[in-house]
PDB file of C-alpha atoms in Angstrom:
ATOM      1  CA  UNK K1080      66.045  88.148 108.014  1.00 52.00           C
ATOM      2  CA  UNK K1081      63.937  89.669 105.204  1.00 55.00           C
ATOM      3  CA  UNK K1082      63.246  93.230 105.234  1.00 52.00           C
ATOM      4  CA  UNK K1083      59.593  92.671 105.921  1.00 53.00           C
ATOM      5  CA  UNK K1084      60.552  90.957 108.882  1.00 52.00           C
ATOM      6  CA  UNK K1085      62.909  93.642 110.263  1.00 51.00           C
ATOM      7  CA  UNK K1086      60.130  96.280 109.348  1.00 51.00           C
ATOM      8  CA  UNK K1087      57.951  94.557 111.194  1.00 53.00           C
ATOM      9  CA  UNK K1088      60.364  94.071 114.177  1.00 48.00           C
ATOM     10  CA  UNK K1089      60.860  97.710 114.135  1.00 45.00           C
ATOM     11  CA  UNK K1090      57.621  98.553 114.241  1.00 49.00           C
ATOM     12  CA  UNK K1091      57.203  96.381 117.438  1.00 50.00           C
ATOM     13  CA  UNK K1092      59.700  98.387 119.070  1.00 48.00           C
ATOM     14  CA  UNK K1093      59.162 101.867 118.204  1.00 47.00           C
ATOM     15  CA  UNK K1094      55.582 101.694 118.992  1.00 50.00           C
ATOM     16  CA  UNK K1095      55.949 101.735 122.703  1.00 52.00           C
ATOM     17  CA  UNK K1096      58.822 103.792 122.681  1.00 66.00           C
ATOM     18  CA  UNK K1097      56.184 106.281 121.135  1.00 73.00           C
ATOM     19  CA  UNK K1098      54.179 105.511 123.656  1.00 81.00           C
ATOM     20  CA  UNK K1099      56.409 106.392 126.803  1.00 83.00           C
ATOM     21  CA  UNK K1100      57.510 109.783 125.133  1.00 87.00           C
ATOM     22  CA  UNK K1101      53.697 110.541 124.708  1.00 84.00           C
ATOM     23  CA  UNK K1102      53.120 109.822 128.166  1.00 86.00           C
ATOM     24  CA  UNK K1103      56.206 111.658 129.539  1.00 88.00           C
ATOM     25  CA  UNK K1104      55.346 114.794 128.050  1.00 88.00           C
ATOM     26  CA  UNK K1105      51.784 114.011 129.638  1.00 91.00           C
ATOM     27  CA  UNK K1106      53.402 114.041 132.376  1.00 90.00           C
ATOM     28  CA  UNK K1107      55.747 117.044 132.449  1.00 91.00           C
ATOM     29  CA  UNK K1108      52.842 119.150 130.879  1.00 91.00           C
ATOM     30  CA  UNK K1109      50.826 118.158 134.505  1.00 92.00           C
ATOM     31  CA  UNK K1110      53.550 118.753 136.050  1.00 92.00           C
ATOM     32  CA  UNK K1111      54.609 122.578 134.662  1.00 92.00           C
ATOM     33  CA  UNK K1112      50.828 123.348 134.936  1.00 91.00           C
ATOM     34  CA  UNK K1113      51.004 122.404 138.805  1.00 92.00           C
ATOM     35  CA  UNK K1114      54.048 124.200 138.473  1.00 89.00           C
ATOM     36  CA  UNK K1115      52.824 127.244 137.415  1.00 88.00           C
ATOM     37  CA  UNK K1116      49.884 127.177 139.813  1.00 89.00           C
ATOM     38  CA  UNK K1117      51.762 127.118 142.789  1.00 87.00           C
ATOM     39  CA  UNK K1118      54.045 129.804 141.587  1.00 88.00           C
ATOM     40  CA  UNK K1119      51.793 132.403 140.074  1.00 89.00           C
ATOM     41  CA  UNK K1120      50.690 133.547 143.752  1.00 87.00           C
ATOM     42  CA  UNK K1121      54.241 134.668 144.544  1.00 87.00           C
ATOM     43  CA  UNK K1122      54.587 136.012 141.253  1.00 89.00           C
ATOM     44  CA  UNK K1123      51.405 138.047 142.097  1.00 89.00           C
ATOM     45  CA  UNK K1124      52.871 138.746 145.455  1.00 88.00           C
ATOM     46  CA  UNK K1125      56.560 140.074 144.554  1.00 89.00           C
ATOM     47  CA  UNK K1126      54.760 142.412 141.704  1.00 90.00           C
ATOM     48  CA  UNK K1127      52.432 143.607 144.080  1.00 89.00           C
ATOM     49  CA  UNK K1128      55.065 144.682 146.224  1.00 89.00           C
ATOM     50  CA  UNK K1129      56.237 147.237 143.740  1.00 91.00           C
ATOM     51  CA  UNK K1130      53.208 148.862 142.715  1.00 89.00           C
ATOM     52  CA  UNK K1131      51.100 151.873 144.044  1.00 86.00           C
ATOM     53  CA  UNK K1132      48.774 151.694 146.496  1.00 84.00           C
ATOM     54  CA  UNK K1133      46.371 152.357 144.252  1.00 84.00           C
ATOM     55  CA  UNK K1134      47.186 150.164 141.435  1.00 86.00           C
ATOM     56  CA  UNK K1135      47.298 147.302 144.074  1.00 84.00           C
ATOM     57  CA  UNK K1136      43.865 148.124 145.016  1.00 81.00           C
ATOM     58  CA  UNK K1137      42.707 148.683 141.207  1.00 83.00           C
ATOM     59  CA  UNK K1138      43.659 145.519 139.752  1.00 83.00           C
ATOM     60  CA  UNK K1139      45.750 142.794 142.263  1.00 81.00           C
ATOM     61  CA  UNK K1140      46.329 140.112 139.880  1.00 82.00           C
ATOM     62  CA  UNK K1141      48.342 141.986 137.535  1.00 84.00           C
ATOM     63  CA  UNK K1142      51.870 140.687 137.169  1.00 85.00           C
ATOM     64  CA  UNK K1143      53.514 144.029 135.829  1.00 85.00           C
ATOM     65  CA  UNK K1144      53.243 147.552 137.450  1.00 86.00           C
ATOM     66  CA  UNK K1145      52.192 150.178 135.601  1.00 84.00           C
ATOM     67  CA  UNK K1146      54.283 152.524 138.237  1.00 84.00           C
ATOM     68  CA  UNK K1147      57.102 150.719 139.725  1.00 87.00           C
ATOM     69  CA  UNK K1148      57.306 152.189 142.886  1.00 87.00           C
ATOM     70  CA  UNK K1149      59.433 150.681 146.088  1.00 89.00           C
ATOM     71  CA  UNK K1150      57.477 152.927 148.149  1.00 87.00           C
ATOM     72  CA  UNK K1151      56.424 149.722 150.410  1.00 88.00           C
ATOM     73  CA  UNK K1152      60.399 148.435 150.719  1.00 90.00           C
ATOM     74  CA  UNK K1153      61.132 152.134 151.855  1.00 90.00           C
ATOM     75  CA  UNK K1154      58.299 152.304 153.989  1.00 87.00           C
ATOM     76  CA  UNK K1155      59.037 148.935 156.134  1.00 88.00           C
ATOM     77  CA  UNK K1156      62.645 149.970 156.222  1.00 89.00           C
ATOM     78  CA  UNK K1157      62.970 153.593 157.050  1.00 88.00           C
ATOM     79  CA  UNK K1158      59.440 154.231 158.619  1.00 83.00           C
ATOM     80  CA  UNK K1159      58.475 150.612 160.743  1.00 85.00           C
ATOM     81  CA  UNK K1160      59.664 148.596 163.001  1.00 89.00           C
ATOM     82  CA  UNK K1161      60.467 145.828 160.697  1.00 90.00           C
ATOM     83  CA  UNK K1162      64.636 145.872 161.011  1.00 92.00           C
ATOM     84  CA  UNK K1163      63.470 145.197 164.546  1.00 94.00           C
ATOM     85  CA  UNK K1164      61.042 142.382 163.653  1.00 93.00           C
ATOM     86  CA  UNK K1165      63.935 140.937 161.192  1.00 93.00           C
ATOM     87  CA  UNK K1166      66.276 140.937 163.624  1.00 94.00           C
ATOM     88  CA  UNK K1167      64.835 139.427 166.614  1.00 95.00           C
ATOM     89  CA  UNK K1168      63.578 136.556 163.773  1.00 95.00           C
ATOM     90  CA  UNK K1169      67.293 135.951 163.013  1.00 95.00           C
ATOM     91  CA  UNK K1170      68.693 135.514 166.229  1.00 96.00           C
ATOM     92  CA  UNK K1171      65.642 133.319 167.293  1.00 96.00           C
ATOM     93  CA  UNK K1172      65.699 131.103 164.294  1.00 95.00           C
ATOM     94  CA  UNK K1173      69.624 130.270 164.004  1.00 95.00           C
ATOM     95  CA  UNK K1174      69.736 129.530 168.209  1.00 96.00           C
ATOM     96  CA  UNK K1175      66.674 127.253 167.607  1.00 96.00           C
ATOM     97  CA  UNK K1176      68.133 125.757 164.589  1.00 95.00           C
ATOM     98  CA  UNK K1177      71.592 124.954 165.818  1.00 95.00           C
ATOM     99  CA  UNK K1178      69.939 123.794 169.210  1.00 95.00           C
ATOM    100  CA  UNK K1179      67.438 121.401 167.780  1.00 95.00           C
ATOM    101  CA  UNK K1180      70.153 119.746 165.629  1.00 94.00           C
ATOM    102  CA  UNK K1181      72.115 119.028 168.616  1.00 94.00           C
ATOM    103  CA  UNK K1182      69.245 118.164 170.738  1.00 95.00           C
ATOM    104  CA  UNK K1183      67.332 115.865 168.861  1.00 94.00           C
ATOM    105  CA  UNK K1184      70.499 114.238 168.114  1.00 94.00           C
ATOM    106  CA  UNK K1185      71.659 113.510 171.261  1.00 93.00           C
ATOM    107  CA  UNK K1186      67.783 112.516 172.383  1.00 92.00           C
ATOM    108  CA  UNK K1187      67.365 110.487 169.043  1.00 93.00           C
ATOM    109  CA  UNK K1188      70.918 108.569 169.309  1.00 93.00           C
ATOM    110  CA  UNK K1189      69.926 107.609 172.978  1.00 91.00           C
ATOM    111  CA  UNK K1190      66.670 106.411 172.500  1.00 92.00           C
ATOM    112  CA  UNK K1191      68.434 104.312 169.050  1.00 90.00           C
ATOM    113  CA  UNK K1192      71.227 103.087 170.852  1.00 88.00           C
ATOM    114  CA  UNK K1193      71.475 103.108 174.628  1.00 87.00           C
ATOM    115  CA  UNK K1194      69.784 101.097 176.701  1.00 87.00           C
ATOM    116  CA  UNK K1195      68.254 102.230 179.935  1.00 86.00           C
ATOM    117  CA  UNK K1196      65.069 101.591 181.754  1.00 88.00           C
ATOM    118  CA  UNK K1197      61.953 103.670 180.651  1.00 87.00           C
ATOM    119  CA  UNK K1198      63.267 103.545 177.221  1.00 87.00           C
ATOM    120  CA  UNK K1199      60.288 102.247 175.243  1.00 88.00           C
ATOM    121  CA  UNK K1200      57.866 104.324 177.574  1.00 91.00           C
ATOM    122  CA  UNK K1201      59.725 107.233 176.671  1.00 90.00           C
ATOM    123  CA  UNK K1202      59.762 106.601 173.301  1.00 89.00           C
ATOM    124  CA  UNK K1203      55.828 106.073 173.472  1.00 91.00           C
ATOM    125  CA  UNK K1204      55.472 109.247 175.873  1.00 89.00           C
ATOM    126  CA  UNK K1205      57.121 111.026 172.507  1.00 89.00           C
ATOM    127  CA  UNK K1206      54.655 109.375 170.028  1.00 89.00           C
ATOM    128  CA  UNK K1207      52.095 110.571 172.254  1.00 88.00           C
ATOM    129  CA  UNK K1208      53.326 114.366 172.327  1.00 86.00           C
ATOM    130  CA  UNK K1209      53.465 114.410 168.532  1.00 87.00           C
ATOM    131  CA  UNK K1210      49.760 113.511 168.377  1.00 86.00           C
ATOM    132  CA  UNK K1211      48.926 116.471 170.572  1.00 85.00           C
ATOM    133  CA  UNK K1212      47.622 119.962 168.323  1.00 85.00           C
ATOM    134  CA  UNK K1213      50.325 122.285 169.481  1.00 82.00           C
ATOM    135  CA  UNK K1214      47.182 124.792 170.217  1.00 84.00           C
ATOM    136  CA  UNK K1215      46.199 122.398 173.849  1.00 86.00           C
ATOM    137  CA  UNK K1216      49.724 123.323 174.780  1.00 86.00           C
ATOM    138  CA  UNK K1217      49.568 127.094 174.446  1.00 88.00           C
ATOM    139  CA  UNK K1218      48.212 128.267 177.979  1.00 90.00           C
ATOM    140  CA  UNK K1219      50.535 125.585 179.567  1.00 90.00           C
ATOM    141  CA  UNK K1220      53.760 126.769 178.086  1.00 91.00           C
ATOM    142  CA  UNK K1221      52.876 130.007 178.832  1.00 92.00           C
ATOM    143  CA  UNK K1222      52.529 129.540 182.853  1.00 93.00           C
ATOM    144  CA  UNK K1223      55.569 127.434 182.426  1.00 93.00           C
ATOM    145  CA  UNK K1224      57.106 130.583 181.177  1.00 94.00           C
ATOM    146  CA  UNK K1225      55.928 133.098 183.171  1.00 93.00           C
ATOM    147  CA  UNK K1226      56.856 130.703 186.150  1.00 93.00           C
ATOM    148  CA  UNK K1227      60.330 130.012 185.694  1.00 93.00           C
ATOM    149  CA  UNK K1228      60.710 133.899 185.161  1.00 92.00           C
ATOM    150  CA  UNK K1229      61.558 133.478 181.371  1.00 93.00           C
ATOM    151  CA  UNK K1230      58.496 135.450 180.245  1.00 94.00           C
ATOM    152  CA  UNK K1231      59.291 138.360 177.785  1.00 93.00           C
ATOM    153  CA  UNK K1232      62.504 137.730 177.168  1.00 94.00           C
ATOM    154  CA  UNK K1233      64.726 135.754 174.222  1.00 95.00           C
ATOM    155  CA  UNK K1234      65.191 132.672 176.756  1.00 94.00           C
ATOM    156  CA  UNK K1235      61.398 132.220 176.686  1.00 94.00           C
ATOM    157  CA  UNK K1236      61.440 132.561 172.801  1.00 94.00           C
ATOM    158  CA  UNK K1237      64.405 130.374 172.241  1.00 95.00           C
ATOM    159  CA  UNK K1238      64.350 127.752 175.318  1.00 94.00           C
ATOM    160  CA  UNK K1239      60.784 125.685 174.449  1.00 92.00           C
ATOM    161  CA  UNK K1240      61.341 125.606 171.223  1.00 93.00           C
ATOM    162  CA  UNK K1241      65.106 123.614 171.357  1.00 93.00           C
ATOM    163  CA  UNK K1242      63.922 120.616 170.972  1.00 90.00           C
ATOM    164  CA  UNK K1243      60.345 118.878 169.200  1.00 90.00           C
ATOM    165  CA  UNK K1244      59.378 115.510 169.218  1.00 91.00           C
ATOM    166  CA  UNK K1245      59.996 114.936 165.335  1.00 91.00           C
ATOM    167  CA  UNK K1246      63.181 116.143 165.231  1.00 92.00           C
ATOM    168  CA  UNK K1247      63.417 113.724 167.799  1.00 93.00           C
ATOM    169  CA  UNK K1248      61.766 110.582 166.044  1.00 92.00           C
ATOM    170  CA  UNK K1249      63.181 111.207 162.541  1.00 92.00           C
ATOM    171  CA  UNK K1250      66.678 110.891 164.227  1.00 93.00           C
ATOM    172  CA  UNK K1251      65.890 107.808 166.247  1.00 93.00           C
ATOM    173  CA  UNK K1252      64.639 106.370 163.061  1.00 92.00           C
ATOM    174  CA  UNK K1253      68.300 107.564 161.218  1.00 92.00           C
ATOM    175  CA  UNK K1254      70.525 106.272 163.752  1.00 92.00           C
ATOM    176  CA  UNK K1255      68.495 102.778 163.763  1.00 90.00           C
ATOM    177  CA  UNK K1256      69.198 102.259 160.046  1.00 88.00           C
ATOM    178  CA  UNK K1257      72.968 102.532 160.822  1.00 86.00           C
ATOM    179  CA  UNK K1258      74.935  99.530 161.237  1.00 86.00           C
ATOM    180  CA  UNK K1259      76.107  98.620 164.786  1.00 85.00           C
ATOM    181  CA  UNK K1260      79.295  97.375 163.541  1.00 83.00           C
ATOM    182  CA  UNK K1261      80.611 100.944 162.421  1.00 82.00           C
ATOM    183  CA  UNK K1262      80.442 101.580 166.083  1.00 84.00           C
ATOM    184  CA  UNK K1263      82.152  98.501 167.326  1.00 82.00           C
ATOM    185  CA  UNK K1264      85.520  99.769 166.219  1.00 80.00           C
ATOM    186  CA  UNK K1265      85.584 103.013 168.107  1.00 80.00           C
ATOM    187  CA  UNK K1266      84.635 101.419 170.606  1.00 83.00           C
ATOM    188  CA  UNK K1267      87.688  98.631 171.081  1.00 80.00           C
ATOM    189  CA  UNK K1268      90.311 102.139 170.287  1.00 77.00           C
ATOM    190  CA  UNK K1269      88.278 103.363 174.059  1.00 79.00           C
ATOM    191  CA  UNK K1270      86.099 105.740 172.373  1.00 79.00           C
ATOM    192  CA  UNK K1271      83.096 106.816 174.756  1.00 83.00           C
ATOM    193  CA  UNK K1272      79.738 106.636 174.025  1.00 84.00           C
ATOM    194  CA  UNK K1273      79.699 110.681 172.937  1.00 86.00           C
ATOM    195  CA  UNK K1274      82.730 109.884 170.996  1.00 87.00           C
ATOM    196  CA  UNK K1275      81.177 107.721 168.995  1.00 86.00           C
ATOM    197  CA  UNK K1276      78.074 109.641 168.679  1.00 88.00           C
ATOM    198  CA  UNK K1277      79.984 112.605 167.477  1.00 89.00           C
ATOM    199  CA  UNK K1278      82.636 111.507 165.384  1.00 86.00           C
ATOM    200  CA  UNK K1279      81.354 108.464 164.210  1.00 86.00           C
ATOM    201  CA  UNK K1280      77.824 108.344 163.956  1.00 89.00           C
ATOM    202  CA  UNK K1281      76.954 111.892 163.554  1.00 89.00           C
ATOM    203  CA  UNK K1282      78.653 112.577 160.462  1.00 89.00           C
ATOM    204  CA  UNK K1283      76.923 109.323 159.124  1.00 89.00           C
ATOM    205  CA  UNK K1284      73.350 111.323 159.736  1.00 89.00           C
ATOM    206  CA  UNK K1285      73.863 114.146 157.281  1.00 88.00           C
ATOM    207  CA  UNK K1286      70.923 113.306 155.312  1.00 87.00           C
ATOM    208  CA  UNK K1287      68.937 113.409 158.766  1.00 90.00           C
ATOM    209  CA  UNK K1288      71.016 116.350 159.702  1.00 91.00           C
ATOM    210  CA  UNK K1289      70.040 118.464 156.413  1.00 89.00           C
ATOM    211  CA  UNK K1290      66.034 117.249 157.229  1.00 89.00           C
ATOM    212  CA  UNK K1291      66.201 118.328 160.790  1.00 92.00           C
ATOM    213  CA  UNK K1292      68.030 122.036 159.483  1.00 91.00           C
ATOM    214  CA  UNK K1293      65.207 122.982 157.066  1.00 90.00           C
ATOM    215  CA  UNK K1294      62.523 121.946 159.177  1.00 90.00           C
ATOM    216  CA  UNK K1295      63.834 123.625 162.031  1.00 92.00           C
ATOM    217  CA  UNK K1296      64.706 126.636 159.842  1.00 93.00           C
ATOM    218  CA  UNK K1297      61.448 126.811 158.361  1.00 91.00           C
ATOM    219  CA  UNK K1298      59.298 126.062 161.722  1.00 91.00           C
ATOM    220  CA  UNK K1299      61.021 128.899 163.820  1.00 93.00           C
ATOM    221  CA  UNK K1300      61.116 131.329 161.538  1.00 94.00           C
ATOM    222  CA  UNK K1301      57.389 130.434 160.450  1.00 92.00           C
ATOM    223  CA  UNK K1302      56.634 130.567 164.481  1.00 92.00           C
ATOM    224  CA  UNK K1303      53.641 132.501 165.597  1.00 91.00           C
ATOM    225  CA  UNK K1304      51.706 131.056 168.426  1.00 91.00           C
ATOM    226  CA  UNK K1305      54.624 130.642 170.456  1.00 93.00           C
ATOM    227  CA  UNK K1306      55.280 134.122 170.210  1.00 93.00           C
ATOM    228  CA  UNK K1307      52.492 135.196 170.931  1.00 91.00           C
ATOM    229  CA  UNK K1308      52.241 133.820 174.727  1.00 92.00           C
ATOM    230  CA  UNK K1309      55.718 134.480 174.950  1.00 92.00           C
ATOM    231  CA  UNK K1310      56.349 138.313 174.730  1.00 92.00           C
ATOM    232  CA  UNK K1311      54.574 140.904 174.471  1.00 91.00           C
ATOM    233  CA  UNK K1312      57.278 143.447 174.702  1.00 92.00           C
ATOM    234  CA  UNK K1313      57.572 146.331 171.285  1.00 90.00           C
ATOM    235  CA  UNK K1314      61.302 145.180 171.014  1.00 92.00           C
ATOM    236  CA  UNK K1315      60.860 141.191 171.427  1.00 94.00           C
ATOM    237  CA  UNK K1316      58.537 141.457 167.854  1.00 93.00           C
ATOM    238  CA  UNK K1317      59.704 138.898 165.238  1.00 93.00           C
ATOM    239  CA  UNK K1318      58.788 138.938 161.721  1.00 92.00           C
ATOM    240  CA  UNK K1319      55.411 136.859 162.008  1.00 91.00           C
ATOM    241  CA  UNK K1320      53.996 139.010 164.830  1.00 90.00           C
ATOM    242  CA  UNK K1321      54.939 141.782 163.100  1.00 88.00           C
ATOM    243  CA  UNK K1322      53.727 141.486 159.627  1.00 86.00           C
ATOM    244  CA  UNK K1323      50.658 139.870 161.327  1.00 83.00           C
ATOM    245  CA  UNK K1324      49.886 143.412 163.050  1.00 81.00           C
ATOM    246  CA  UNK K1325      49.854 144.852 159.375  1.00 77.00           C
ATOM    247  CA  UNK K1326      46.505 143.585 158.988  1.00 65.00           C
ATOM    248  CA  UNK K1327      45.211 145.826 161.385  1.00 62.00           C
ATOM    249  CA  UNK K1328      46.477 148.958 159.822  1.00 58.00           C
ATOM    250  CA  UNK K1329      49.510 149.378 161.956  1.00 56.00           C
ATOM    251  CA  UNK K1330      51.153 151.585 159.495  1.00 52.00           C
ATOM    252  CA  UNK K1331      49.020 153.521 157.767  1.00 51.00           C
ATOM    253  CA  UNK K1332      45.198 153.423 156.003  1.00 56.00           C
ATOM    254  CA  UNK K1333      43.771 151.683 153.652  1.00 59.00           C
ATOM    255  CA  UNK K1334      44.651 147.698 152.055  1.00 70.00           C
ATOM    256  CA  UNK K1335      48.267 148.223 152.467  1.00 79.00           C
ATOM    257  CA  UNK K1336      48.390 145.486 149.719  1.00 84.00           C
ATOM    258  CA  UNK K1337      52.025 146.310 148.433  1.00 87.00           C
ATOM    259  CA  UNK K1338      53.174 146.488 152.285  1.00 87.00           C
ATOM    260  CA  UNK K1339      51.775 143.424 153.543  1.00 86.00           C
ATOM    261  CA  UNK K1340      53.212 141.724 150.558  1.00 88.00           C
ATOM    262  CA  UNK K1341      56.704 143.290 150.643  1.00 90.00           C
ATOM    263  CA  UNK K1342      57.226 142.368 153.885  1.00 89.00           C
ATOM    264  CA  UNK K1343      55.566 138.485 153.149  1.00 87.00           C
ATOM    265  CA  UNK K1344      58.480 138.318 150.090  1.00 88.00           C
ATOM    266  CA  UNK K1345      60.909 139.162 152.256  1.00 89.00           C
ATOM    267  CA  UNK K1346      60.041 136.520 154.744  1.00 89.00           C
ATOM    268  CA  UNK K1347      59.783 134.329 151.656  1.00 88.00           C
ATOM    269  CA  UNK K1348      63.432 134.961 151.024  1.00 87.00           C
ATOM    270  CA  UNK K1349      65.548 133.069 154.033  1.00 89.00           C
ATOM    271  CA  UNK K1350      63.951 129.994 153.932  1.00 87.00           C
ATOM    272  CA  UNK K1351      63.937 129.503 149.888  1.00 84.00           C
ATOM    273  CA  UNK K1352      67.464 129.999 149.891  1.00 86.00           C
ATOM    274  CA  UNK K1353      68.174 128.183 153.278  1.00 85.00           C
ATOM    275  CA  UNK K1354      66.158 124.838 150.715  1.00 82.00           C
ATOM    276  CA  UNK K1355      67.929 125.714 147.684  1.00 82.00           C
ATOM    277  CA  UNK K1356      71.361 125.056 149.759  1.00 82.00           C
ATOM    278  CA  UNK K1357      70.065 122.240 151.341  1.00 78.00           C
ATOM    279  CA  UNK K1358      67.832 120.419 148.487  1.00 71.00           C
ATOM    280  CA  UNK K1359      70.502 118.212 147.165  1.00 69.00           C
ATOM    281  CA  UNK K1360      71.762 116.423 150.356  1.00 65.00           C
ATOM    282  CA  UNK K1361      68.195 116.134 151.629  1.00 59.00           C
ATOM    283  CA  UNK K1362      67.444 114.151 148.660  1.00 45.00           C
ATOM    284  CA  UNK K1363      70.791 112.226 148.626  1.00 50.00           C
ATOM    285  CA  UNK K1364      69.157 109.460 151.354  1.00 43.00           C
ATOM    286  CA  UNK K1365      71.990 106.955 150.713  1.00 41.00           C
ATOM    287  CA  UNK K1366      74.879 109.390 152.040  1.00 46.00           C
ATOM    288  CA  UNK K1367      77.375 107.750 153.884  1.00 44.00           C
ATOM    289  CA  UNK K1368      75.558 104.778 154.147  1.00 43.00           C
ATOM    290  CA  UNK K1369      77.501 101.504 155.125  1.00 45.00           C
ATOM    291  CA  UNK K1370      77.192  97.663 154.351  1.00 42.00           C
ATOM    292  CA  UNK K1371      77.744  95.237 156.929  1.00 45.00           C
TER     293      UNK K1371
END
């Protein structure tokens, strides 16, 4: 081959190559710019949480504090009810999280594999409950509550919220996609159906699992309407109610800019870690997946 010909041939070849790189850094310029717009608000909100209450007032978008003050953090810790609020969030979220996963499981694995009559209308009854707008439901669940005697207390903040309807469907949906035949086995050694669900299955669904954690996480400790026709006792306040009342001037005068958003960071907090943990094995779909 000449070497006008192998110019040529190279020239072929690195042309589109220059094209891809070109459009790649198109593409991760888009994407740092989206990037950066989504995380300049919480940039604003974090330094905001440190400054004065005047400098908040004076000029909100700034991203460094001329004081640095951690007047708010000291404020919501030492002078407010917020341990309170962050407490009663805690114990609400991690009994709502560990009883969804089992649950939805269990309800999910049953409507996959078991067959009893009034399964497809059940299944259809739970399509139909995930078209509802959670706000119909509100006056119901709350003369549910009061009704059973569960009113103002943790049962009536923990108990209706155990289980949801896409928990529910995302596991039914899991469980399907696993082969029958990894069952089959446990099953001639006398395993039970809830052996098999828990020792063989289950572990199978920890892609599903990881999905059902962080949106159970992130839904209960994001819960406000619930709450609110729930309780209404001082000591039954979680973190939503609670840095919802702020608004209103609940603990002292004025915008209360680096107070609202102290205590909004610190909400922040759980559930970005709680993702961070979890990012990797919701994104590794293929996890313990089996041929047949």
């Amino acid at each position: 081959m000449t070497k006008a010909a192998t110019s040529r041939s190279f020239t072929r070849t690195a042309r589109p190559g220059g094209r891809a790189i070109a459009a790649r850094s198109l593409l991760y310029a888009l994407l740092v710019a989206l990037a950066i717009v989504y995380i300049f608000p919480f940039l604003i909100q974090v330094a905001t949480s440190f400054k004065t209450e005047a400098e908040a007032a004076a000029n909100p978008l700034s991203l460094v504090p001329a004081t640095f003050s951690t007047a708010a953090y000291e404020r919501l810790f030492l002078h407010s009810d917020f341990p309170i609020w962050f407490k009663n969030s805690v114990i609400v979220t991690v009994f709502v999280t560990l009883g969804r996963v089992f649950f939805n499981s269990l309800a999910g694995y049953a409507l996959a594999r078991l067959n009893f009559r009034g399964r497809n209308l059940m299944f259809a009854g739970l399509i139909a409950v995930m078209s509802v707008p959670g706000v119909v439901l509100l006056i119901p669940k709350f003369l549910v509550i009061n009704q059973i005697g569960i009113y103002d207390s943790y049962a009536g903040m923990i108990i209706p919220l155990l289980t949801d309807a896409a928990g529910i469907f995302i596991m039914k949906n899991f469980f399907e996609s696993i082969p029958v035949s990894v069952e089959e086995q446990a099953r001639i050694d006398g395993a039970g159906t809830f052996r098999v669900f828990w020792s063989v299955v289950l572990p199978m669904a920890r892609p599903a699992l990881v999905t059902i954690i962080i949106l159970s996480f992130q839904g209960s400790w994001n819960e406000l309407s619930h709450f609110i026709v729930s309780t209404q006792s001082p000591d039954l306040v979680t973190l939503t109610k609670g840095v919802a009342s702020l608004a209103s001037g609940q603990l002292s005068q004025g915008t209360q800019y680096p107070i609202k958003l102290a205590a909004a960071a610190i909400m922040t907090v759980p559930v970005a870690v709680m993702f961070f943990i979890f990012q990797k094995r919701i994104m590794n779909a293929s996890d313990g997946a089996v041929k047949e």
